[in-house]
Coordinates of C-alpha atoms and ligand atoms in Angstrom, one line a residue:
M217 CA 151.0 -130.5 -93.9
S218 CA 149.1 -128.7 -95.4
I219 CA 145.2 -128.3 -95.7
L220 CA 143.0 -127.7 -98.6
L221 CA 139.3 -125.8 -97.7
A222 CA 136.8 -127.1 -100.4
S223 CA 133.4 -125.2 -98.9
R224 CA 129.8 -126.0 -100.6
R225 CA 126.8 -124.1 -101.1
V226 CA 123.4 -126.4 -99.3
A227 CA 120.3 -125.4 -99.1
Q228 CA 120.6 -124.6 -95.3
G229 CA 123.2 -121.9 -96.3
V230 CA 126.7 -121.9 -97.0
Y231 CA 129.4 -124.0 -95.1
A232 CA 133.0 -125.4 -95.5
K233 CA 135.0 -128.9 -94.1
V234 CA 138.7 -129.5 -94.3
I235 CA 140.3 -131.7 -97.9
E236 CA 143.5 -133.0 -96.0
G237 CA 145.8 -132.3 -98.8
S238 CA 149.7 -132.9 -99.3
T239 CA 149.7 -129.8 -101.4
S240 CA 151.7 -126.7 -99.4
E241 CA 150.9 -124.1 -102.5
P242 CA 149.1 -121.1 -101.0
I243 CA 145.1 -121.1 -102.1
R244 CA 144.2 -117.6 -104.1
C245 CA 141.7 -115.9 -102.7
L246 CA 138.4 -114.8 -105.4
S247 CA 136.5 -112.1 -103.6
S248 CA 135.6 -110.9 -101.0
V249 CA 132.4 -111.5 -98.3
P250 CA 132.0 -111.9 -95.1
G251 CA 130.8 -114.6 -93.6
T252 CA 131.3 -117.7 -91.1
F253 CA 133.7 -120.3 -91.1
N254 CA 131.1 -123.1 -90.1
E255 CA 132.2 -127.0 -88.7
G256 CA 131.8 -130.1 -90.4
N257 CA 133.0 -133.1 -89.6
N258 CA 136.4 -132.7 -88.7
L259 CA 136.7 -128.6 -89.1
A260 CA 137.2 -126.5 -86.6
Y261 CA 134.9 -123.5 -85.7
A262 CA 135.1 -120.1 -85.8
V263 CA 132.0 -118.0 -86.3
G264 CA 133.0 -114.0 -86.9
L265 CA 136.3 -114.8 -87.8
G266 CA 135.4 -113.1 -91.5
V267 CA 136.3 -116.3 -93.8
V268 CA 134.0 -117.9 -95.8
L269 CA 135.0 -120.8 -98.2
G270 CA 133.2 -120.3 -102.0
A271 CA 133.4 -122.9 -104.6
I272 CA 134.6 -126.1 -105.0
G273 CA 137.2 -128.1 -105.9
L274 CA 140.9 -128.3 -106.3
G275 CA 142.5 -126.0 -108.5
S276 CA 139.3 -124.6 -108.6
M277 CA 138.8 -123.6 -104.8
A278 CA 138.0 -119.6 -103.9
V279 CA 138.5 -118.9 -100.3
L280 CA 137.2 -115.9 -99.4
A281 CA 138.2 -113.8 -96.5
D282 CA 137.1 -109.9 -95.8
K283 CA 140.8 -109.6 -93.6
K284 CA 142.8 -106.6 -94.5
D285 CA 146.9 -106.9 -92.9
A286 CA 148.2 -110.7 -93.3
T287 CA 147.0 -112.9 -90.3
V288 CA 147.5 -116.3 -88.3
V289 CA 143.9 -117.5 -86.7
S290 CA 144.2 -120.7 -84.7
L291 CA 141.7 -122.6 -84.5
P292 CA 140.5 -125.2 -83.0
G293 CA 142.1 -129.4 -83.6
G294 CA 145.5 -127.7 -83.7
I295 CA 144.1 -125.9 -87.5
S296 CA 145.6 -122.6 -88.7
V297 CA 144.3 -119.9 -90.9
E298 CA 146.8 -117.5 -92.5
L299 CA 145.6 -114.7 -94.0
S300 CA 148.0 -112.7 -96.3
P301 CA 148.0 -110.1 -98.7
P302 CA 150.4 -110.8 -101.7
P303 CA 152.4 -108.6 -103.5
S304 CA 149.3 -107.3 -105.7
G305 CA 146.6 -106.7 -103.1
S306 CA 144.2 -109.8 -103.4
F307 CA 145.0 -112.5 -100.4
E308 CA 146.1 -115.4 -100.4
V309 CA 145.2 -117.8 -97.1
K310 CA 147.3 -121.2 -96.2
I311 CA 145.9 -123.3 -93.8
T312 CA 148.1 -125.7 -91.9
K313 CA 147.0 -128.3 -89.6
T314 CA 149.7 -129.3 -86.7
G315 CA 149.3 -132.7 -85.3
D316 CA 149.3 -136.7 -86.6
E317 CA 147.9 -137.8 -90.1
R318 CA 147.7 -140.7 -91.8
V319 CA 149.2 -140.4 -94.6
V320 CA 148.4 -142.0 -97.8
D321 CA 151.9 -143.2 -98.9
A322 CA 151.3 -142.9 -103.2
V323 CA 153.3 -145.6 -104.4
G324 CA 152.9 -148.4 -101.7
N325 CA 148.8 -147.2 -101.9
F326 CA 149.0 -148.0 -105.6
P327 CA 146.0 -150.8 -106.4
L328 CA 146.3 -154.0 -108.1
I329 CA 145.4 -153.3 -112.0
T330 CA 145.2 -156.4 -113.4
E331 CA 144.7 -156.8 -117.6
K332 CA 141.7 -158.2 -116.2
H333 CA 140.6 -154.4 -114.9
R334 CA 138.4 -152.9 -117.9
S335 CA 137.2 -149.9 -116.4
L336 CA 138.2 -146.6 -117.5
T337 CA 139.1 -145.2 -114.9
A338 CA 141.7 -148.6 -113.4
K339 CA 143.3 -147.8 -117.1
A340 CA 144.0 -144.3 -116.0
L341 CA 145.4 -144.6 -113.0
K342 CA 147.5 -147.5 -114.4
A343 CA 148.1 -145.0 -117.6
D344 CA 149.6 -142.8 -115.0
P345 CA 150.0 -143.4 -111.7
A346 CA 150.8 -140.0 -110.7
L347 CA 146.7 -139.4 -111.3
Y348 CA 146.9 -141.6 -108.1
A349 CA 149.6 -139.8 -106.0
K350 CA 147.0 -136.7 -107.0
Y351 CA 144.0 -137.7 -104.9
A352 CA 145.7 -140.7 -102.8
N353 CA 145.5 -137.6 -100.3
V354 CA 142.9 -135.7 -101.4
K355 CA 139.4 -135.9 -98.9
T356 CA 135.5 -135.2 -100.4
P357 CA 134.5 -131.8 -98.1
M358 CA 132.6 -134.6 -96.5
G359 CA 135.7 -136.2 -96.0
F360 CA 135.1 -139.0 -98.5
T361 CA 139.2 -140.6 -99.9
F362 CA 139.4 -141.3 -103.5
D363 CA 140.3 -144.8 -103.1
Q364 CA 136.4 -145.2 -101.5
A365 CA 135.9 -143.8 -104.9
I366 CA 137.5 -146.2 -106.6
Q367 CA 137.7 -149.3 -104.6
A368 CA 134.6 -150.7 -106.6
G369 CA 135.9 -150.2 -109.8
I370 CA 139.0 -152.6 -108.6
D371 CA 137.7 -154.9 -106.7
A372 CA 134.9 -155.3 -109.9
P373 CA 137.4 -155.6 -112.5
H374 CA 134.5 -156.3 -115.2
L375 CA 133.3 -152.9 -114.2
G376 CA 132.8 -150.3 -117.7
V377 CA 132.9 -147.3 -115.7
G378 CA 135.3 -147.7 -111.9
I379 CA 134.9 -144.5 -109.7
V380 CA 131.7 -143.4 -108.2
A381 CA 130.8 -140.1 -106.2
A382 CA 129.8 -140.6 -102.5
E383 CA 129.5 -136.7 -102.7
P384 CA 128.4 -134.2 -105.2
A385 CA 131.6 -132.1 -104.5
A386 CA 133.2 -135.2 -105.8
Y387 CA 132.8 -134.6 -108.9
Q388 CA 135.5 -131.1 -108.5
V389 CA 137.3 -132.7 -106.0
Y390 CA 138.7 -135.3 -108.6
K391 CA 137.7 -133.6 -111.6
E392 CA 141.1 -134.7 -113.7
I393 CA 140.0 -138.3 -113.9
M394 CA 136.7 -137.7 -113.4
D395 CA 136.6 -136.2 -117.0
K396 CA 138.8 -138.6 -118.3
V397 CA 136.0 -141.2 -117.1
I398 CA 132.8 -138.9 -118.6
E399 CA 134.9 -138.3 -121.8
G400 CA 136.0 -141.8 -122.0
W401 CA 132.1 -142.8 -121.9
H402 CA 130.0 -140.5 -123.0
G403 CA 132.3 -138.6 -125.7
Y404 CA 131.9 -135.1 -123.7
K405 CA 134.4 -133.1 -123.4
A406 CA 135.3 -130.7 -119.5
T407 CA 134.8 -128.2 -122.8
D408 CA 131.1 -129.2 -123.5
T409 CA 128.5 -127.8 -122.1
H410 CA 124.8 -129.3 -122.0
Q411 CA 121.2 -128.4 -122.0
S412 CA 118.4 -129.6 -120.3
D413 CA 114.9 -130.1 -122.3
M414 CA 112.3 -132.3 -121.2
D415 CA 109.4 -130.5 -122.7
F416 CA 107.2 -133.8 -124.5
E417 CA 105.6 -131.1 -127.2
R418 CA 108.8 -131.6 -128.9
L419 CA 109.4 -135.0 -129.1
K420 CA 107.8 -136.7 -133.0
M421 CA 105.9 -139.2 -132.7
T422 CA 103.7 -139.8 -135.1
P423 CA 99.5 -141.8 -134.8
A424 CA 101.1 -144.2 -137.3
Q425 CA 104.5 -144.5 -135.3
V426 CA 102.7 -145.2 -132.0
T427 CA 100.7 -147.6 -134.6
K428 CA 103.8 -149.3 -135.7
F429 CA 105.7 -149.4 -132.2
N430 CA 102.5 -151.5 -129.8
K431 CA 103.1 -154.4 -132.6
H432 CA 106.2 -155.5 -131.6
I433 CA 107.0 -153.3 -128.2
V434 CA 105.8 -155.1 -124.6
S435 CA 106.1 -152.2 -123.1
T436 CA 108.0 -148.5 -122.5
R437 CA 110.1 -147.2 -119.6
I438 CA 111.6 -143.5 -118.7
R439 CA 114.1 -143.4 -115.7
A440 CA 116.3 -140.9 -114.5
G441 CA 118.3 -140.7 -111.5
R442 CA 118.8 -137.4 -109.7
S443 CA 120.3 -136.8 -106.0
I444 CA 119.1 -134.4 -103.1
D445 CA 121.9 -131.5 -103.6
G446 CA 124.3 -131.6 -99.7
L447 CA 123.7 -134.8 -98.7
A448 CA 126.3 -137.6 -99.2
L449 CA 125.6 -140.5 -102.1
P450 CA 124.4 -144.4 -101.6
P451 CA 128.2 -145.0 -102.2
G452 CA 129.8 -142.8 -99.2
T453 CA 126.5 -142.0 -96.5
D454 CA 125.3 -142.5 -93.5
R455 CA 122.5 -144.4 -92.2
K456 CA 121.2 -140.7 -90.8
Q457 CA 121.7 -139.1 -94.0
R458 CA 120.2 -142.2 -96.0
R459 CA 117.0 -141.6 -93.4
T460 CA 116.7 -138.0 -94.6
V461 CA 116.5 -138.6 -97.5
E462 CA 114.2 -141.4 -97.7
S463 CA 112.5 -138.9 -95.5
L464 CA 112.7 -136.1 -97.6
L465 CA 111.6 -138.5 -100.1
K466 CA 108.5 -139.8 -98.3
N467 CA 107.6 -136.9 -97.5
A468 CA 107.9 -135.5 -101.6
L469 CA 105.8 -138.1 -102.8
S470 CA 103.1 -137.7 -100.7
K471 CA 102.3 -134.3 -101.9
M472 CA 101.6 -136.0 -105.5
S473 CA 98.1 -135.6 -107.0
G474 CA 96.4 -136.8 -110.1
D475 CA 97.9 -139.5 -111.7
L476 CA 101.2 -139.3 -110.6
E477 CA 99.1 -140.0 -106.4
G478 CA 100.6 -143.6 -104.3
I479 CA 101.9 -144.6 -101.6
Y480 CA 105.7 -145.3 -100.4
Y481 CA 106.3 -149.1 -99.0
P482 CA 109.9 -148.6 -97.6
L483 CA 111.7 -152.5 -98.4
G484 CA 111.8 -153.7 -94.5
G485 CA 107.9 -153.2 -94.0
M486 CA 107.2 -155.4 -97.5
T487 CA 107.1 -159.1 -97.0
K488 CA 109.4 -161.2 -99.1
E489 CA 106.2 -162.9 -102.0
Q490 CA 105.6 -158.6 -101.8
E491 CA 109.1 -158.2 -102.9
D492 CA 109.7 -160.9 -105.2
K493 CA 106.2 -159.9 -106.5
L494 CA 107.7 -156.5 -107.6
Q495 CA 110.9 -157.9 -108.6
A496 CA 109.8 -160.3 -111.2
D497 CA 107.4 -157.7 -112.8
G498 CA 109.9 -156.0 -113.9
F499 CA 108.6 -152.3 -110.9
L500 CA 111.8 -153.0 -108.4
F501 CA 115.6 -152.6 -108.1
Q502 CA 117.3 -156.1 -107.4
K503 CA 118.6 -156.5 -103.6
P504 CA 121.9 -156.0 -104.3
T505 CA 124.1 -160.2 -104.1
P506 CA 127.4 -159.5 -102.3
N507 CA 129.2 -159.2 -106.3
N508 CA 126.9 -156.8 -107.0
V509 CA 128.6 -153.4 -107.6
L510 CA 126.9 -151.3 -105.4
A511 CA 128.5 -154.3 -102.8
N512 CA 131.1 -153.0 -104.3
C513 CA 131.0 -149.1 -104.2
G514 CA 129.8 -149.6 -100.4
A515 CA 126.3 -147.9 -101.2
A516 CA 124.9 -152.3 -100.1
R517 CA 124.9 -151.4 -96.1
D518 CA 122.7 -151.9 -94.4
W519 CA 120.5 -153.3 -96.7
P520 CA 116.9 -152.3 -96.5
D521 CA 117.0 -149.6 -93.9
A522 CA 115.6 -146.4 -95.6
R523 CA 115.2 -148.2 -99.2
G524 CA 112.3 -148.3 -100.8
I525 CA 109.5 -148.0 -103.5
F526 CA 107.0 -145.0 -104.1
H527 CA 104.2 -145.8 -107.1
N528 CA 101.0 -144.8 -108.2
K529 CA 97.9 -147.4 -108.7
D530 CA 98.8 -148.3 -111.9
K531 CA 102.9 -148.9 -111.0
T532 CA 103.0 -146.7 -114.3
F533 CA 105.4 -143.5 -111.6
L534 CA 107.7 -145.6 -109.3
V535 CA 110.4 -143.6 -107.6
W536 CA 113.3 -146.0 -106.1
V537 CA 114.4 -144.6 -103.4
N538 CA 118.5 -144.9 -102.6
E539 CA 119.3 -148.1 -104.6
E540 CA 122.3 -146.4 -106.6
D541 CA 121.0 -142.7 -107.1
H542 CA 119.1 -141.1 -104.0
I543 CA 116.5 -141.3 -106.5
R544 CA 115.7 -143.1 -110.0
C545 CA 112.2 -141.9 -111.4
I546 CA 110.1 -144.3 -113.3
S547 CA 107.3 -143.8 -115.5
M548 CA 106.3 -146.9 -117.6
Q549 CA 103.6 -148.6 -119.0
D550 CA 102.7 -152.0 -121.8
G551 CA 103.0 -150.7 -125.0
G552 CA 105.1 -148.1 -127.3
N553 CA 103.4 -145.1 -126.8
V554 CA 106.9 -143.6 -125.4
K555 CA 104.9 -139.1 -125.9
D556 CA 103.1 -140.2 -123.2
V557 CA 105.4 -142.5 -120.7
F558 CA 108.2 -139.0 -121.0
K559 CA 105.4 -136.4 -121.4
R560 CA 104.7 -138.6 -117.3
W561 CA 107.9 -139.1 -116.1
A562 CA 109.2 -135.2 -116.9
M563 CA 105.4 -133.6 -115.4
A564 CA 106.5 -136.5 -112.1
I565 CA 110.9 -135.4 -112.1
N566 CA 109.6 -131.9 -112.7
S567 CA 106.1 -132.3 -109.4
I568 CA 109.0 -134.4 -107.0
E569 CA 111.3 -131.0 -107.2
V570 CA 109.4 -128.3 -106.2
S571 CA 108.1 -130.9 -103.3
L572 CA 111.3 -130.8 -102.7
A573 CA 111.6 -127.2 -102.9
S574 CA 108.9 -126.8 -100.0
A575 CA 111.4 -128.1 -97.9
G576 CA 114.2 -126.3 -98.9
Y577 CA 116.4 -128.9 -101.2
S578 CA 117.4 -129.1 -104.2
Y579 CA 118.2 -131.8 -107.2
A580 CA 121.8 -131.9 -107.2
H581 CA 123.0 -130.1 -110.7
D582 CA 126.3 -128.4 -112.4
D583 CA 126.0 -126.7 -115.6
H584 CA 129.0 -128.7 -117.1
L585 CA 127.3 -132.2 -116.0
G586 CA 123.4 -131.8 -115.5
Y587 CA 122.3 -133.5 -112.7
I588 CA 124.4 -135.8 -110.8
T589 CA 124.2 -138.6 -110.0
T590 CA 126.4 -142.0 -108.3
C591 CA 128.1 -143.3 -111.3
P592 CA 129.9 -140.6 -114.0
S593 CA 127.7 -142.7 -116.4
N594 CA 124.6 -141.4 -115.5
C595 CA 125.4 -137.3 -115.4
G596 CA 123.9 -135.1 -117.3
T597 CA 119.9 -136.1 -117.5
G598 CA 120.3 -139.5 -116.0
L599 CA 117.5 -140.3 -118.3
R600 CA 117.3 -143.7 -119.4
A601 CA 114.9 -144.3 -122.3
S602 CA 114.0 -148.2 -123.3
V603 CA 111.4 -150.3 -124.6
M604 CA 111.1 -154.1 -124.5
L605 CA 111.1 -154.8 -127.8
K606 CA 110.8 -158.2 -129.2
L607 CA 113.2 -159.1 -131.7
P608 CA 112.6 -163.4 -132.1
K609 CA 113.4 -163.3 -136.2
L610 CA 116.5 -160.6 -135.3
Y611 CA 118.0 -162.1 -132.2
K612 CA 118.3 -166.2 -134.0
K613 CA 120.2 -164.5 -137.3
M614 CA 122.5 -162.1 -135.6
G615 CA 123.3 -163.2 -131.9
V616 CA 123.3 -161.4 -129.0
H617 CA 126.9 -160.2 -129.6
A618 CA 126.1 -158.6 -133.5
L619 CA 122.9 -156.9 -132.2
E620 CA 124.4 -155.4 -128.7
E621 CA 126.6 -153.7 -131.6
L622 CA 124.4 -153.7 -134.1
A623 CA 122.9 -150.7 -131.4
D624 CA 125.3 -150.0 -129.9
S625 CA 126.4 -147.8 -133.5
M626 CA 123.4 -146.2 -134.1
G627 CA 123.5 -145.1 -129.8
L628 CA 121.5 -147.4 -128.3
Q629 CA 122.1 -149.6 -125.8
A630 CA 120.7 -153.5 -125.7
R631 CA 120.4 -155.2 -122.7
G632 CA 117.8 -158.2 -121.4
G633 CA 114.9 -159.1 -120.9
R634 CA 115.5 -158.2 -117.0
G635 CA 117.5 -156.0 -116.8
E636 CA 121.2 -155.2 -117.2
H637 CA 123.6 -158.1 -117.9
S638 CA 120.2 -160.2 -118.2
P639 CA 119.3 -162.4 -121.2
P640 CA 117.2 -162.1 -124.2
G641 CA 113.3 -162.2 -122.9
P642 CA 111.8 -165.4 -124.2
N643 CA 110.7 -164.2 -126.9
G644 CA 113.6 -162.6 -128.4
E645 CA 113.2 -159.9 -125.9
F646 CA 115.0 -157.1 -125.9
D647 CA 115.5 -153.5 -123.4
I648 CA 116.6 -151.5 -126.2
S649 CA 117.5 -147.3 -124.9
N650 CA 119.8 -144.9 -125.9
K651 CA 123.7 -145.0 -124.4
G652 CA 124.2 -141.4 -124.0
R653 CA 122.7 -139.4 -121.3
I654 CA 125.1 -136.4 -121.2
G655 CA 125.5 -133.8 -123.9
A656 CA 122.6 -133.9 -125.6
S657 CA 118.9 -132.8 -124.2
E658 CA 116.4 -136.1 -122.1
V659 CA 113.9 -134.0 -125.4
E660 CA 117.2 -135.6 -127.6
L661 CA 118.3 -138.6 -126.5
V662 CA 114.4 -140.3 -126.0
Q663 CA 113.5 -139.2 -130.4
R664 CA 117.4 -141.1 -130.7
M665 CA 115.3 -143.7 -128.8
I666 CA 112.3 -143.4 -131.2
D667 CA 114.7 -143.1 -134.4
G668 CA 116.8 -146.2 -133.4
V669 CA 113.9 -148.2 -132.4
E670 CA 112.1 -147.1 -135.5
K671 CA 115.1 -149.0 -137.9
L672 CA 115.1 -152.2 -135.5
I673 CA 111.7 -152.7 -136.2
D674 CA 111.9 -152.3 -140.0
L675 CA 115.2 -154.5 -139.8
E676 CA 112.8 -156.9 -137.7
E677 CA 109.9 -156.6 -140.2
A678 CA 112.3 -157.4 -143.2
A679 CA 114.6 -160.5 -141.6
Ligands
ADP56 P1 117.4 -149.3 -114.8 O1 119.6 -149.2 -114.2 O2 118.0 -148.2 -115.9 O3 117.1 -148.8 -114.1 P2 118.0 -152.8 -115.0 O4 119.0 -152.8 -116.0 O5 118.9 -151.9 -114.4 O6 117.3 -150.4 -116.1 O7 116.7 -152.2 -115.1 C1 115.7 -152.5 -114.3 C2 114.6 -152.8 -113.9 O8 113.6 -152.6 -115.0 C3 114.6 -154.9 -114.7 O9 113.7 -155.5 -114.5 C4 114.5 -154.1 -116.8 O10 113.4 -155.5 -117.2 C5 113.0 -153.6 -116.3 N1 113.2 -152.1 -116.9 C6 113.1 -151.9 -117.8 N2 113.2 -151.8 -119.3 C7 111.6 -152.2 -119.0 C8 110.5 -151.3 -120.4 N3 110.9 -151.1 -121.4 N4 109.5 -152.7 -119.9 C9 109.4 -152.7 -118.9 N5 110.7 -153.1 -118.5 C10 111.9 -152.9 -118.3
MG57 MG1 120.8 -150.2 -112.9

């Protein structure tokens, strides 16, 4: 059986790992760079071989070699690397492994997808089982399987996305289905490009609007997900890497200054009362229940180990550590001054980045996908800007469903008073936020929320 190789760049250098694959197609050499061939979890080691694997993912894989002649190099673990010059003069590389390997039977192992399965992933697999066959035997560079990626959407049929990334490279390795899901969810095509803009000065909000917003809005919150490049994401990570994420963030956050200064509270170090209070006040994530999406995708293992929350004295800047994403950076405050909240959020997310960079780490990012998150629904900006908006009259007049649809038609999402899938708050409060996350900049998404919320306020006043 042949093996596909992929590599990725991490802060410490370049390394490569084997993806067990089913193709026997040779992989073309795209460039020539001397280097080392390092060991991953399941990869043989051959320093000085002069082979470095570049780029990532099936189909886009580049294997870099500086060998001039055809040669077969045997590596421990029954892996051999064959380098042969094709007629064109560039190199082709064929990597094979002998010995027993578990091969997934793509027909016998096809997941049970019923009428109840509504996720984009389940629908794509049902419509084209060849997609499952294409990936059933393909692992990400860190060794995560396609079945792991899609498990949550199989076990929780109500989910809308149905696939997660256990490491950032999953977006490249499972590109065809990830692209379909991202296009289905965001309307963002594989050929589209993403722009980032976090300059709060470009946000338009007049003092008159702030006054109007303050009248109807209980509080404003902006959050974004981020991943630390080179470390497995929550659905796939192990205890050690999860603890590494926690200690990197604990250290990075200890360097915040001014308004952003605060303390990290590990979940395991809190009393139940402290945890309940933070949750009830809308500051802390919920503990996953067995049926929760985090539990289904594997991200709730070892709970509460290496999870926690950092916040400043006023709880206007908060960071969730190792929940659905490595990082959820949150800025929130009472009232409707979205610009102030955005300004603090942008400063905070940039400060964390700078602090992580001083330790040799960076946010996982890709020119096409923007910031890479566990769930494809958050890629791009990872940003959700929400206001807790009092809409008692509209709620009474329209009901939840019609209100949700109205928000949707404005590029917004209406959630309940306690987060996703919760009912409206006691005074007809809805959490109204931008729906999209990618293909528009942070400034554009927050502006969309401001403009839409103003319209909703006008409708409420007229109701
Ligand atoms: P996310 O996934 O974006 O973090 P959730 O829907 O899971 O959001 O909500 C997380 C928590 O944040 C919930 O307790 C929710 O009520 C709270 N929350 C969201 N938006 C606001 C807001 N504008 N003001 C106050 N609390 C908010
Ligand atoms: Mg959430």
